[in-house]
CSV table of C-alpha atoms in Angstrom, one decimal:
chain,number,residue,atom,x,y,z
S,1,MET,CA,47.0,116.8,37.4
S,2,THR,CA,44.4,119.4,38.4
S,3,VAL,CA,44.3,122.9,37.0
S,4,MET,CA,45.4,124.4,40.3
S,5,ALA,CA,48.3,121.9,40.5
S,6,GLU,CA,49.4,122.8,37.0
S,7,ARG,CA,49.3,126.5,37.8
S,8,ALA,CA,51.4,125.9,40.9
S,9,SER,CA,53.9,123.7,39.1
S,10,SER,CA,54.3,126.3,36.3
S,11,GLN,CA,55.4,128.9,38.9
S,12,LEU,CA,57.8,126.6,40.8
S,13,SER,CA,61.5,127.2,40.7
S,14,VAL,CA,63.8,124.3,40.3
S,15,ASP,CA,65.0,124.9,43.9
S,16,MET,CA,61.5,124.6,45.3
S,17,PHE,CA,60.8,121.5,43.2
S,18,GLU,CA,63.9,119.8,44.6
S,19,ARG,CA,62.8,120.6,48.2
S,20,ILE,CA,59.4,119.1,47.5
S,21,ALA,CA,60.8,116.0,45.9
S,22,GLU,CA,63.3,115.5,48.7
S,23,PHE,CA,60.6,115.8,51.3
S,24,ALA,CA,58.2,113.4,49.5
S,25,GLU,CA,61.0,110.8,49.0
S,26,ARG,CA,61.9,111.0,52.7
S,27,GLU,CA,58.3,110.5,53.7
S,28,ASP,CA,57.5,107.6,51.3
S,29,GLU,CA,60.2,105.6,49.5
S,30,THR,CA,57.8,104.7,46.7
S,31,VAL,CA,57.3,108.3,45.6
S,32,ARG,CA,59.5,109.8,42.9
S,33,PHE,CA,58.9,113.2,41.3
S,34,GLU,CA,60.1,114.7,38.1
S,35,PHE,CA,60.1,118.3,36.8
S,36,ILE,CA,60.0,118.5,33.0
S,37,ASP,CA,58.7,121.2,30.8
S,38,GLY,CA,57.9,123.3,33.9
S,39,ARG,CA,55.5,120.7,35.3
S,40,ILE,CA,55.7,118.3,38.2
S,41,GLY,CA,55.2,114.6,37.2
S,42,LEU,CA,54.9,111.6,39.4
S,43,LYS,CA,57.1,108.6,38.6
S,44,LYS,CA,54.9,105.6,39.6
S,45,VAL,CA,56.0,102.5,41.3
S,46,THR,CA,56.8,99.9,38.7
S,47,ASN,CA,55.5,96.4,38.3
S,48,GLY,CA,57.5,93.2,38.3
S,49,ASN,CA,57.9,93.1,34.5
S,50,HIS,CA,59.1,96.7,34.4
S,51,GLY,CA,61.8,95.8,36.9
S,52,ALA,CA,62.7,92.6,35.1
S,53,ILE,CA,63.3,94.6,31.9
S,54,ILE,CA,65.7,97.0,33.7
S,55,MET,CA,67.5,94.1,35.3
S,56,TRP,CA,67.9,92.4,31.9
S,57,LEU,CA,69.4,95.6,30.5
S,58,ILE,CA,71.8,96.0,33.4
S,59,ARG,CA,73.1,92.5,32.8
S,60,GLN,CA,73.5,93.1,29.1
S,61,CYS,CA,75.4,96.3,29.7
S,62,MET,CA,77.6,94.7,32.3
S,63,ARG,CA,78.6,91.9,30.0
S,64,ALA,CA,79.3,94.1,27.0
S,65,ARG,CA,80.8,97.1,28.8
S,66,PRO,CA,82.1,96.2,32.3
S,67,GLU,CA,83.6,99.7,32.6
S,68,LEU,CA,80.1,101.2,32.7
S,69,ASP,CA,77.3,101.2,35.2
S,70,LEU,CA,73.6,101.3,34.3
S,71,ASN,CA,72.2,103.1,37.4
S,72,PRO,CA,68.4,102.7,37.9
S,73,LEU,CA,68.3,105.4,40.7
S,74,GLN,CA,70.1,108.5,39.5
S,75,GLY,CA,68.2,111.7,38.9
S,76,LEU,CA,69.5,114.1,36.2
S,77,LYS,CA,69.4,117.8,35.4
S,78,VAL,CA,67.8,118.0,32.0
S,79,GLU,CA,66.4,120.4,29.4
S,80,ALA,CA,68.0,123.6,28.2
S,81,TYR,CA,69.9,125.3,30.9
S,82,ARG,CA,69.4,122.2,33.2
S,83,ARG,CA,66.0,123.6,34.4
S,84,GLY,CA,64.3,120.2,34.4
S,85,ARG,CA,64.8,117.2,36.7
S,86,ALA,CA,64.2,113.6,35.4
S,87,ARG,CA,64.4,110.2,37.0
S,88,PRO,CA,65.2,107.8,34.1
S,89,ASP,CA,64.7,104.1,34.5
S,90,GLY,CA,68.4,103.8,33.8
S,91,VAL,CA,71.5,106.1,33.3
S,92,LEU,CA,74.5,104.6,31.6
S,93,ALA,CA,77.8,106.2,32.6
S,94,PRO,CA,81.4,105.2,33.6
S,95,VAL,CA,81.7,103.3,36.9
S,96,ASP,CA,81.7,105.8,39.8
S,97,HIS,CA,80.7,108.7,37.6
S,98,PHE,CA,78.0,109.9,40.0
S,99,VAL,CA,80.0,109.6,43.2
S,100,GLY,CA,79.5,112.9,45.1
S,101,GLN,CA,77.0,114.3,42.7
S,102,GLY,CA,73.8,114.0,44.8
S,103,ASP,CA,70.2,113.3,43.8
S,104,TRP,CA,70.3,115.4,40.7
S,105,ALA,CA,73.5,115.0,38.6
S,106,GLU,CA,74.7,117.0,35.6
S,107,PRO,CA,74.2,115.0,32.4
S,108,ASP,CA,77.8,115.6,31.2
S,109,GLY,CA,79.5,112.2,30.8
S,110,VAL,CA,76.2,110.3,30.6
S,111,LEU,CA,76.3,108.0,27.6
S,112,MET,CA,72.6,106.8,27.5
S,113,VAL,CA,69.4,107.2,29.4
S,114,VAL,CA,66.7,104.4,29.4
S,115,GLU,CA,63.0,104.7,29.8
S,116,VAL,CA,60.5,101.8,30.0
S,117,THR,CA,56.9,102.8,29.4
S,118,SER,CA,54.4,102.4,32.2
S,119,TYR,CA,50.7,101.8,31.8
S,120,ASP,CA,49.3,105.1,32.9
S,121,SER,CA,47.4,108.0,31.2
S,122,ASP,CA,50.4,110.3,30.6
S,123,THR,CA,52.8,107.7,29.2
S,124,HIS,CA,52.5,109.0,25.6
S,125,SER,CA,53.2,112.6,26.5
S,126,ARG,CA,55.8,112.0,29.1
S,127,ASP,CA,57.8,109.0,27.7
S,128,ARG,CA,57.4,109.6,23.9
S,129,VAL,CA,57.4,113.4,23.7
S,130,GLU,CA,58.6,115.3,26.7
S,131,LYS,CA,61.5,113.2,27.9
S,132,PRO,CA,63.2,112.6,24.5
S,133,LYS,CA,63.1,116.4,24.0
S,134,ALA,CA,64.5,117.1,27.5
S,135,TYR,CA,67.3,114.5,27.1
S,136,ALA,CA,68.3,115.9,23.7
S,137,GLU,CA,68.4,119.5,25.1
S,138,ALA,CA,70.7,118.2,27.8
S,139,GLY,CA,73.0,116.7,25.1
S,140,ILE,CA,72.7,113.1,26.2
S,141,PRO,CA,74.0,111.0,23.2
S,142,VAL,CA,71.6,108.1,23.3
S,143,HIS,CA,68.1,107.7,24.7
S,144,LEU,CA,66.6,104.2,24.6
S,145,LEU,CA,62.9,103.8,25.0
S,146,ILE,CA,61.5,100.3,25.7
S,147,ASP,CA,57.9,100.7,24.6
S,148,ARG,CA,55.8,98.0,26.1
S,149,ASP,CA,52.6,99.2,24.5
S,150,HIS,CA,54.1,99.0,21.0
S,151,ARG,CA,56.3,96.0,21.8
S,152,SER,CA,59.3,97.9,20.4
S,153,LEU,CA,62.6,99.6,21.3
S,154,VAL,CA,63.2,103.1,20.1
S,155,VAL,CA,66.7,104.4,19.9
S,156,HIS,CA,67.2,108.2,19.8
S,157,SER,CA,70.6,109.5,18.9
S,158,ASN,CA,72.5,112.5,17.5
S,159,PRO,CA,71.0,115.1,19.9
S,160,ASP,CA,70.4,118.6,18.7
S,161,PRO,CA,69.3,120.9,21.5
S,162,ALA,CA,67.3,123.0,19.1
S,163,VAL,CA,65.3,120.2,17.4
S,164,GLY,CA,65.6,117.1,19.6
S,165,TYR,CA,67.2,113.8,18.5
S,166,ARG,CA,68.0,113.8,14.8
S,167,ASP,CA,68.2,110.0,14.4
S,168,VAL,CA,65.4,107.7,15.6
S,169,HIS,CA,65.5,104.0,14.9
S,170,THR,CA,62.7,101.5,15.9
S,171,ALA,CA,63.2,97.7,16.4
S,172,LYS,CA,60.5,95.2,17.4
S,173,LEU,CA,60.9,93.1,20.5
S,174,GLY,CA,62.8,89.9,19.5
S,175,GLU,CA,65.1,91.7,17.0
S,176,ARG,CA,68.8,92.4,17.4
S,177,LEU,CA,69.5,96.0,18.1
S,178,ALA,CA,72.9,97.8,17.8
S,179,LEU,CA,73.0,100.8,20.1
S,180,PRO,CA,75.1,103.5,18.5
S,181,ASP,CA,78.3,105.1,19.8
S,182,PRO,CA,79.3,106.0,22.4
S,183,VAL,CA,77.3,103.1,23.8
S,184,ALA,CA,78.3,100.5,21.2
S,185,VAL,CA,76.3,97.6,22.6
S,186,VAL,CA,74.4,95.0,20.6
S,187,LEU,CA,71.2,93.7,22.3
S,188,ASP,CA,69.5,90.5,21.3
S,189,THR,CA,66.0,91.4,22.5
S,190,GLU,CA,64.4,88.0,22.1
S,191,GLU,CA,64.3,87.5,25.9
S,192,LEU,CA,62.5,90.8,26.4
S,193,ARG,CA,59.4,89.3,24.7
S,194,GLN,CA,58.5,87.4,27.9
S,195,TYR,CA,58.4,90.6,29.9
S,196,ALA,CA,55.9,92.4,27.6
S,197,ASP,CA,52.6,92.6,29.5
């Protein structure tokens, strides 16, 4: 992002960001914007392996918890005071939870958000630092990061808006991973190894 773009995004209101994001998505379906920590970020188009990971996780959640949906399209209001806007790779909530909520839903009732790392220059800052902080501030109980660079899954739980997630557990691809309550799903991640680029 250029210095001028950073200055512009630091002065943007949430309402203005939403109008920009709505316009961009109407003009080009492959463009998705986020607004975290007062800055606009671009959510890039994913590759086939990224999509395969999300579909794998959707199937796991449907088998274990059929009363829940893992929605790969829902945007959320995040950060303290809901001043940020994020597009997680997946949002786990009760079936029909987002009906009538629009593009940017309140995080209340969300059980888990999922992010899968992308291979771009701001992955570390965005996926490993900014988003976990924003999701904890919003009070989302579980944040699952599937980290393709490190061939691992990182589970953040026990959110504290003041300090972030208090509990962080890392498992390597191929291991069994128990997602904590309120998700309560056990993942056998052996199959994920084939999707690591």
